[in-house]
Tab-separated table of N, CA and C in Angstrom:
chain	number	residue	atom	x	y	z
A	822	MET	N	0.860	-0.763	0.099
A	822	MET	CA	-0.288	-0.003	-0.031
A	822	MET	C	0.730	1.198	-0.094
A	823	ALA	N	1.938	1.350	0.525
A	823	ALA	CA	2.764	2.181	0.516
A	823	ALA	C	3.484	3.090	-0.527
A	824	ILE	N	3.581	1.833	-1.682
A	824	ILE	CA	3.499	2.084	-2.460
A	824	ILE	C	2.627	3.006	-3.918
A	825	LEU	N	1.484	2.261	-3.903
A	825	LEU	CA	0.193	3.311	-4.269
A	825	LEU	C	0.103	4.097	-3.428
A	826	ARG	N	0.202	4.626	-2.441
A	826	ARG	CA	0.038	5.977	-1.840
A	826	ARG	C	1.220	6.752	-2.482
A	827	HIS	N	2.444	6.268	-2.513
A	827	HIS	CA	3.497	7.090	-2.695
A	827	HIS	C	2.991	7.370	-4.584
A	828	LEU	N	2.479	6.454	-5.300
A	828	LEU	CA	2.258	7.259	-6.157
A	828	LEU	C	0.820	7.682	-6.683
A	829	GLY	N	0.179	8.287	-5.665
A	829	GLY	CA	-0.604	9.128	-5.276
A	829	GLY	C	-1.802	8.578	-5.447
A	830	LEU	N	-2.647	7.748	-5.491
A	830	LEU	CA	-3.737	7.193	-5.285
A	830	LEU	C	-4.715	7.477	-4.187
A	831	PRO	N	-5.562	7.912	-4.890
A	831	PRO	CA	-6.616	8.777	-4.124
A	831	PRO	C	-7.096	7.291	-2.613
A	832	ALA	N	-7.261	8.336	-1.475
A	832	ALA	CA	-7.711	7.550	-0.498
A	832	ALA	C	-8.789	6.425	-0.916
A	833	PRO	N	-9.782	6.838	-1.591
A	833	PRO	CA	-10.973	5.499	-1.720
A	833	PRO	C	-10.105	4.364	-2.218
A	834	ALA	N	-9.270	4.860	-3.548
A	834	ALA	CA	-8.880	3.640	-4.448
A	834	ALA	C	-7.694	2.364	-3.483
A	835	LEU	N	-7.464	3.625	-2.594
A	835	LEU	CA	-6.408	2.590	-1.547
A	835	LEU	C	-7.118	1.659	-0.763
A	836	ASP	N	-8.279	2.349	-0.108
A	836	ASP	CA	-9.202	1.778	0.751
A	836	ASP	C	-9.946	0.163	-0.181
A	837	TRP	N	-10.174	0.688	-1.642
A	837	TRP	CA	-10.958	-0.205	-2.408
A	837	TRP	C	-10.091	-1.824	-2.034
A	838	ILE	N	-8.376	-1.218	-2.466
A	838	ILE	CA	-7.332	-2.372	-2.899
A	838	ILE	C	-7.401	-3.214	-1.187
A	839	ARG	N	-6.776	-2.191	-0.519
A	839	ARG	CA	-6.874	-2.778	0.884
A	839	ARG	C	-7.626	-3.494	1.169
A	840	ALA	N	-9.164	-3.717	1.215
A	840	ALA	CA	-9.942	-4.226	1.473
A	840	ALA	C	-10.219	-5.864	0.399
A	841	PHE	N	-9.736	-5.392	-0.675
A	841	PHE	CA	-9.758	-6.352	-2.021
A	841	PHE	C	-8.429	-7.381	-1.266
A	842	MET	N	-7.183	-6.907	-0.542
A	842	MET	CA	-6.647	-7.904	-0.471
A	842	MET	C	-6.168	-8.137	1.153
A	843	SER	N	-7.422	-7.577	1.907
A	843	SER	CA	-6.876	-7.995	3.123
A	843	SER	C	-7.948	-9.394	3.784
A	844	ASP	N	-7.824	-9.800	4.624
A	844	ASP	CA	-8.047	-10.653	5.052
A	844	ASP	C	-9.144	-11.580	4.346
A	845	ARG	N	-7.800	-12.115	3.812
A	845	ARG	CA	-8.212	-13.616	2.699
A	845	ARG	C	-8.224	-15.023	3.582
A	846	THR	N	-9.099	-15.773	2.822
A	846	THR	CA	-8.984	-17.230	3.846
A	846	THR	C	-8.595	-18.021	2.906
A	847	THR	N	-8.521	-19.445	2.952
A	847	THR	CA	-8.963	-20.675	1.820
A	847	THR	C	-8.899	-21.645	2.710
A	848	SER	N	-8.922	-22.698	2.384
A	848	SER	CA	-9.138	-24.077	3.115
A	848	SER	C	-8.534	-25.473	1.589
A	849	TYR	N	-8.638	-26.574	1.999
A	849	TYR	CA	-8.339	-27.307	0.987
A	849	TYR	C	-9.274	-28.618	1.485
A	850	ARG	N	-9.311	-29.783	0.639
A	850	ARG	CA	-10.197	-30.872	1.050
A	850	ARG	C	-9.125	-31.487	0.190
A	851	ILE	N	-8.713	-32.944	1.122
A	851	ILE	CA	-8.394	-34.311	0.225
A	851	ILE	C	-8.707	-34.726	0.701
A	852	ASP	N	-9.122	-36.125	-0.320
A	852	ASP	CA	-9.892	-37.572	0.040
A	852	ASP	C	-10.689	-36.996	1.298
A	853	GLY	N	-12.054	-35.966	1.080
A	853	GLY	CA	-13.322	-35.431	1.729
A	853	GLY	C	-12.773	-35.422	3.462
A	854	VAL	N	-11.351	-34.390	3.601
A	854	VAL	CA	-10.763	-33.978	4.874
A	854	VAL	C	-10.407	-32.724	4.696
A	855	LEU	N	-11.064	-31.709	5.023
A	855	LEU	CA	-11.370	-30.267	5.007
A	855	LEU	C	-10.221	-30.034	5.878
A	856	SER	N	-9.146	-29.430	5.371
A	856	SER	CA	-8.086	-28.089	6.473
A	856	SER	C	-8.604	-27.604	6.786
A	857	ALA	N	-7.459	-26.855	8.137
A	857	ALA	CA	-8.218	-25.741	8.344
A	857	ALA	C	-8.052	-24.814	8.018
A	858	VAL	N	-8.598	-23.744	8.266
A	858	VAL	CA	-8.586	-22.225	7.374
A	858	VAL	C	-7.364	-21.721	7.596
A	859	LEU	N	-6.674	-21.163	6.238
A	859	LEU	CA	-5.273	-20.773	6.290
A	859	LEU	C	-5.516	-18.922	5.947
A	860	ALA	N	-4.410	-18.368	6.223
A	860	ALA	CA	-4.559	-17.032	5.450
A	860	ALA	C	-4.168	-17.258	4.662
A	861	VAL	N	-4.398	-16.262	3.398
A	861	VAL	CA	-4.093	-15.724	2.014
A	861	VAL	C	-3.208	-14.517	2.168
A	862	PHE	N	-2.243	-14.204	1.906
A	862	PHE	CA	-1.588	-13.092	1.637
A	862	PHE	C	-1.580	-12.413	0.224
A	863	GLY	N	-1.279	-11.610	-0.197
A	863	GLY	CA	-0.790	-10.815	-1.265
A	863	GLY	C	-2.196	-11.065	-2.483
A	864	ALA	N	-1.995	-10.050	-3.626
A	864	ALA	CA	-3.384	-10.166	-4.665
A	864	ALA	C	-3.601	-11.446	-5.080
A	865	PRO	N	-4.978	-11.687	-5.402
A	865	PRO	CA	-5.208	-13.097	-5.474
A	865	PRO	C	-4.940	-13.350	-7.050
A	866	GLN	N	-4.377	-14.615	-7.136
A	866	GLN	CA	-4.072	-14.828	-8.333
A	866	GLN	C	-4.890	-15.087	-9.241
A	867	GLY	N	-5.075	-14.817	-10.571
A	867	GLY	CA	-5.886	-15.193	-11.404
A	867	GLY	C	-6.843	-13.388	-11.247
A	868	SER	N	-6.569	-13.144	-10.237
A	868	SER	CA	-7.753	-11.638	-10.425
A	868	SER	C	-6.909	-10.545	-11.404
A	869	PRO	N	-7.876	-10.118	-12.496
A	869	PRO	CA	-7.370	-8.600	-13.445
A	869	PRO	C	-6.611	-7.322	-12.699
A	870	LEU	N	-7.431	-7.263	-11.433
A	870	LEU	CA	-6.269	-6.259	-10.741
A	870	LEU	C	-4.451	-6.638	-10.594
A	871	SER	N	-4.857	-8.029	-10.218
A	871	SER	CA	-3.278	-8.296	-9.786
A	871	SER	C	-2.032	-8.145	-10.782
A	872	PRO	N	-1.703	-8.192	-12.031
A	872	PRO	CA	-0.814	-7.837	-12.932
A	872	PRO	C	-0.652	-6.543	-13.101
A	873	SER	N	-1.712	-5.682	-12.686
A	873	SER	CA	-1.334	-4.216	-12.569
A	873	SER	C	-0.755	-3.640	-11.207
A	874	LEU	N	-1.278	-4.399	-10.491
A	874	LEU	CA	-0.662	-4.345	-9.089
A	874	LEU	C	1.006	-4.986	-8.945
A	875	ALA	N	1.255	-5.950	-9.468
A	875	ALA	CA	2.381	-6.668	-9.596
A	875	ALA	C	3.259	-5.772	-10.639
A	876	VAL	N	3.232	-5.009	-11.416
A	876	VAL	CA	3.917	-4.154	-12.060
A	876	VAL	C	4.502	-2.911	-11.629
A	877	LEU	N	3.650	-2.298	-11.125
A	877	LEU	CA	3.293	-0.760	-9.926
A	877	LEU	C	4.515	-1.241	-8.980
A	878	PHE	N	4.347	-2.694	-8.450
A	878	PHE	CA	5.621	-2.864	-7.292
A	878	PHE	C	6.907	-3.520	-7.580
A	879	THR	N	6.971	-4.218	-8.977
A	879	THR	CA	8.441	-4.511	-8.959
A	879	THR	C	9.131	-2.865	-9.997
A	880	ALA	N	8.519	-2.296	-10.394
A	880	ALA	CA	9.058	-1.373	-11.202
A	880	ALA	C	9.594	-0.198	-9.589
A	881	THR	N	8.997	-0.177	-8.378
A	881	THR	CA	9.516	0.374	-7.991
A	881	THR	C	10.629	-0.301	-7.047
A	882	PHE	N	10.531	-1.711	-7.396
A	882	PHE	CA	11.915	-1.880	-6.950
A	882	PHE	C	13.138	-1.953	-7.976
A	883	LYS	N	12.902	-1.938	-9.463
A	883	LYS	CA	13.892	-1.681	-10.286
A	883	LYS	C	14.546	-0.280	-9.909
A	884	ARG	N	13.635	0.369	-9.929
A	884	ARG	CA	13.877	2.062	-10.133
A	884	ARG	C	14.950	1.942	-8.545
A	885	TYR	N	14.274	1.429	-7.691
A	885	TYR	CA	15.883	1.408	-6.300
A	885	TYR	C	16.862	0.808	-6.486
A	886	ILE	N	16.808	-0.172	-7.233
A	886	ILE	CA	18.096	-0.432	-7.286
A	886	ILE	C	18.717	0.379	-8.113
A	887	LEU	N	18.336	0.881	-9.602
A	887	LEU	CA	18.819	1.600	-10.416
A	887	LEU	C	19.216	2.778	-9.675
A	888	GLU	N	18.941	3.106	-9.006
A	888	GLU	CA	19.400	4.469	-7.983
A	888	GLU	C	20.482	4.343	-7.345
A	889	ARG	N	20.504	3.316	-6.506
A	889	ARG	CA	21.759	2.808	-5.621
A	889	ARG	C	22.973	2.789	-6.898
A	890	LEU	N	22.485	2.536	-7.881
A	890	LEU	CA	24.064	2.429	-8.856
A	890	LEU	C	24.094	3.530	-9.718
A	891	GLN	N	23.800	4.327	-8.967
A	891	GLN	CA	23.770	6.089	-9.966
A	891	GLN	C	25.378	6.108	-10.182
A	892	ASP	N	25.709	6.045	-8.421
A	892	ASP	CA	27.091	6.608	-8.279
A	892	ASP	C	28.118	5.841	-8.980
A	893	ARG	N	27.789	4.820	-8.913
A	893	ARG	CA	28.929	3.756	-8.960
A	893	ARG	C	28.845	3.189	-10.298
A	894	PRO	N	29.282	4.352	-11.168
A	894	PRO	CA	29.616	3.666	-12.816
A	894	PRO	C	29.913	2.516	-13.221
A	895	ALA	N	30.776	2.412	-12.783
A	895	ALA	CA	32.168	0.962	-12.688
A	895	ALA	C	31.354	-0.447	-12.255
A	896	THR	N	30.605	-0.171	-10.764
A	896	THR	CA	29.916	-1.165	-10.776
A	896	THR	C	28.013	-1.378	-11.654
A	897	ARG	N	27.519	-0.503	-12.022
A	897	ARG	CA	26.481	-0.446	-12.684
A	897	ARG	C	26.569	-1.204	-14.277
A	898	ALA	N	27.806	-0.841	-14.489
A	898	ALA	CA	28.424	-1.579	-15.516
A	898	ALA	C	28.777	-3.122	-15.521
A	899	LEU	N	29.466	-3.659	-14.490
A	899	LEU	CA	28.949	-5.442	-14.378
A	899	LEU	C	27.490	-5.642	-14.489
A	900	LEU	N	26.369	-4.973	-13.967
A	900	LEU	CA	25.133	-5.496	-13.838
A	900	LEU	C	24.695	-5.813	-15.702
A	901	ASP	N	24.254	-7.205	-15.872
A	901	ASP	CA	24.207	-7.063	-17.727
A	901	ASP	C	22.476	-6.964	-17.298
A	902	ALA	N	21.915	-7.205	-16.225
A	902	ALA	CA	20.239	-7.415	-16.354
A	902	ALA	C	19.927	-7.562	-14.935
A	903	LEU	N	18.751	-7.371	-14.911
A	903	LEU	CA	17.683	-6.942	-14.087
A	903	LEU	C	16.379	-7.311	-14.222
A	904	LEU	N	15.938	-8.625	-14.222
A	904	LEU	CA	14.990	-8.996	-14.683
A	904	LEU	C	13.782	-9.305	-13.935
A	905	LEU	N	12.730	-8.912	-14.202
A	905	LEU	CA	11.471	-8.890	-12.930
A	905	LEU	C	10.077	-9.298	-13.779
A	906	TYR	N	9.500	-10.260	-13.452
A	906	TYR	CA	8.309	-10.528	-13.650
A	906	TYR	C	7.403	-11.248	-12.416
A	907	VAL	N	6.263	-10.288	-11.986
A	907	VAL	CA	5.217	-10.603	-11.166
A	907	VAL	C	6.234	-10.803	-9.892
A	908	ASP	N	6.381	-11.758	-9.241
A	908	ASP	CA	6.748	-12.006	-7.833
A	908	ASP	C	8.515	-12.633	-8.307
A	909	ASP	N	9.053	-12.972	-8.975
A	909	ASP	CA	10.186	-13.548	-9.440
A	909	ASP	C	11.219	-12.227	-10.235
A	910	GLY	N	12.450	-12.622	-9.473
A	910	GLY	CA	13.433	-11.801	-10.289
A	910	GLY	C	14.831	-12.155	-10.314
A	911	LEU	N	15.671	-11.562	-11.051
A	911	LEU	CA	16.845	-12.309	-11.590
A	911	LEU	C	18.203	-11.110	-11.711
A	912	LEU	N	18.902	-11.158	-11.018
A	912	LEU	CA	19.879	-10.308	-11.057
A	912	LEU	C	21.665	-11.176	-11.999
A	913	ILE	N	21.494	-10.350	-12.877
A	913	ILE	CA	22.615	-11.336	-14.185
A	913	ILE	C	24.015	-10.383	-14.089
A	914	VAL	N	25.247	-10.574	-13.444
A	914	VAL	CA	26.760	-9.966	-13.462
A	914	VAL	C	27.319	-10.897	-14.315
A	915	SER	N	28.274	-10.331	-14.765
A	915	SER	CA	29.188	-11.051	-15.783
A	915	SER	C	30.551	-10.018	-15.811
A	916	SER	N	32.127	-11.037	-16.243
A	916	SER	CA	32.905	-10.138	-16.126
A	916	SER	C	34.052	-11.035	-17.500
A	917	GLN	N	34.911	-10.767	-17.634
A	917	GLN	CA	35.955	-11.381	-18.731
A	917	GLN	C	36.343	-12.651	-17.908
A	918	PRO	N	36.566	-14.039	-19.113
A	918	PRO	CA	36.419	-15.074	-18.712
A	918	PRO	C	38.119	-14.831	-18.022
A	919	LEU	N	37.930	-15.599	-16.458
A	919	LEU	CA	39.387	-15.894	-15.843
A	919	LEU	C	40.708	-16.187	-16.545
A	920	PRO	N	41.199	-15.868	-15.381
A	920	PRO	CA	43.114	-16.523	-16.402
A	920	PRO	C	42.880	-17.899	-15.510
A	921	PRO	N	43.213	-19.236	-15.712
A	921	PRO	CA	43.876	-19.983	-15.429
A	921	PRO	C	44.424	-19.938	-14.322
A	922	ASN	N	44.209	-20.710	-13.083
A	922	ASN	CA	44.871	-21.041	-11.553
A	922	ASN	C	44.223	-19.688	-10.856
A	923	ARG	N	43.698	-19.162	-11.742
A	923	ARG	CA	43.467	-17.679	-10.465
A	923	ARG	C	41.925	-17.413	-10.190
A	924	PRO	N	41.482	-18.277	-9.328
A	924	PRO	CA	39.921	-18.173	-8.633
A	924	PRO	C	39.335	-17.052	-7.767
A	925	TYR	N	40.801	-15.855	-7.268
A	925	TYR	CA	39.904	-15.092	-6.834
A	925	TYR	C	40.996	-13.878	-7.714
A	926	SER	N	40.061	-14.209	-8.796
A	926	SER	CA	41.296	-12.883	-9.583
A	926	SER	C	40.053	-11.564	-9.530
A	927	PRO	N	40.086	-10.439	-9.715
A	927	PRO	CA	39.758	-9.399	-9.559
A	927	PRO	C	38.000	-9.150	-10.303
A	928	PRO	N	38.026	-9.850	-11.147
A	928	PRO	CA	36.536	-10.010	-11.903
A	928	PRO	C	35.528	-10.948	-10.726
A	929	ILE	N	35.783	-11.916	-10.189
A	929	ILE	CA	35.201	-12.884	-9.101
A	929	ILE	C	35.154	-11.716	-8.384
A	930	LEU	N	35.843	-10.829	-7.773
A	930	LEU	CA	36.019	-10.475	-6.505
A	930	LEU	C	34.841	-9.363	-6.782
A	931	ALA	N	35.274	-8.259	-7.997
A	931	ALA	CA	33.731	-7.373	-8.273
A	931	ALA	C	32.251	-7.990	-8.474
A	932	ASN	N	31.901	-9.131	-8.943
A	932	ASN	CA	30.932	-9.592	-8.597
A	932	ASN	C	30.265	-9.721	-7.729
A	933	THR	N	31.359	-11.129	-6.896
A	933	THR	CA	31.275	-10.525	-5.318
A	933	THR	C	30.366	-9.878	-4.503
A	934	ARG	N	31.240	-8.534	-4.822
A	934	ARG	CA	30.910	-7.345	-4.004
A	934	ARG	C	29.674	-6.754	-4.843
A	935	LEU	N	29.468	-7.071	-5.750
A	935	LEU	CA	28.450	-6.529	-6.364
A	935	LEU	C	27.547	-6.775	-5.971
A	936	LEU	N	27.196	-8.498	-6.232
A	936	LEU	CA	25.860	-9.199	-5.870
A	936	LEU	C	25.664	-9.178	-4.415
A	937	HIS	N	26.709	-9.022	-3.230
A	937	HIS	CA	26.482	-8.564	-2.034
A	937	HIS	C	25.728	-7.157	-1.840
A	938	PHE	N	26.357	-6.484	-2.739
A	938	PHE	CA	25.453	-4.748	-2.363
A	938	PHE	C	24.150	-5.152	-2.935
A	939	LEU	N	23.946	-5.640	-3.954
A	939	LEU	CA	22.770	-5.759	-4.499
A	939	LEU	C	21.738	-6.792	-3.670
A	940	LEU	N	21.982	-7.414	-3.058
A	940	LEU	CA	21.242	-8.203	-1.863
A	940	LEU	C	21.050	-7.146	-0.585
A	941	ARG	N	21.763	-6.230	-0.374
A	941	ARG	CA	21.620	-5.416	0.504
A	941	ARG	C	20.350	-4.471	0.276
A	942	CYS	N	20.471	-4.065	-0.895
A	942	CYS	CA	19.861	-3.275	-1.801
A	942	CYS	C	17.948	-3.727	-1.592
A	943	VAL	N	17.977	-5.306	-1.919
A	943	VAL	CA	16.783	-5.865	-2.160
A	943	VAL	C	16.297	-5.992	-0.314
A	944	PHE	N	17.037	-6.439	0.702
A	944	PHE	CA	16.689	-6.378	1.677
A	944	PHE	C	16.557	-4.972	2.796
A	945	ASP	N	17.025	-3.910	2.141
A	945	ASP	CA	16.716	-2.348	2.530
A	945	ASP	C	15.691	-1.920	1.334
A	946	TRP	N	15.335	-2.569	0.411
A	946	TRP	CA	13.911	-1.957	-0.287
A	946	TRP	C	12.953	-2.842	0.886
A	947	ALA	N	13.141	-3.789	0.857
A	947	ALA	CA	11.913	-4.519	1.427
A	947	ALA	C	11.303	-4.091	2.527
A	948	HIS	N	12.294	-3.801	3.283
A	948	HIS	CA	12.165	-3.245	5.075
A	948	HIS	C	11.786	-1.848	4.520
A	949	SER	N	11.832	-0.961	3.642
A	949	SER	CA	11.049	0.436	3.388
A	949	SER	C	10.261	0.204	3.504
A	950	LEU	N	9.490	-0.855	2.698
A	950	LEU	CA	8.192	-0.839	2.278
A	950	LEU	C	7.445	-1.939	3.471
A	951	GLY	N	8.441	-2.217	4.769
A	951	GLY	CA	7.480	-2.731	5.605
A	951	GLY	C	7.738	-4.768	5.088
A	952	ILE	N	8.138	-5.158	4.458
A	952	ILE	CA	7.774	-6.172	3.893
A	952	ILE	C	9.064	-7.394	4.229
A	953	ALA	N	9.890	-6.415	5.102
A	953	ALA	CA	11.024	-7.684	5.175
A	953	ALA	C	11.458	-7.806	7.069
């Protein structure tokens, strides 16, 4: 909801979306035995609204990562791709081929540092939204 509020959605729309995504439950039946009622979180799968909410959510994540890399041009150059689709993400980093017998060469260290930095960004972003 923080993202939608930040994007300027009016209060009635925020209230409607909050109600749409809140207090949902499910249960299942296997061989005639009904499970306990379980809480369900997030946008309902199959809902026409869910893809739009997912796009808004992931777009803010991509912007957050790219803003953190803005002052690090050398580091940003190592990031080949940041691919996001609904609730899946993939960060791709690469470097030149390694010289033989040098497992700790500068490219490997640079990639490791970048991945560590990006992982910290993921946690910071999630924490800023109250989802971590």
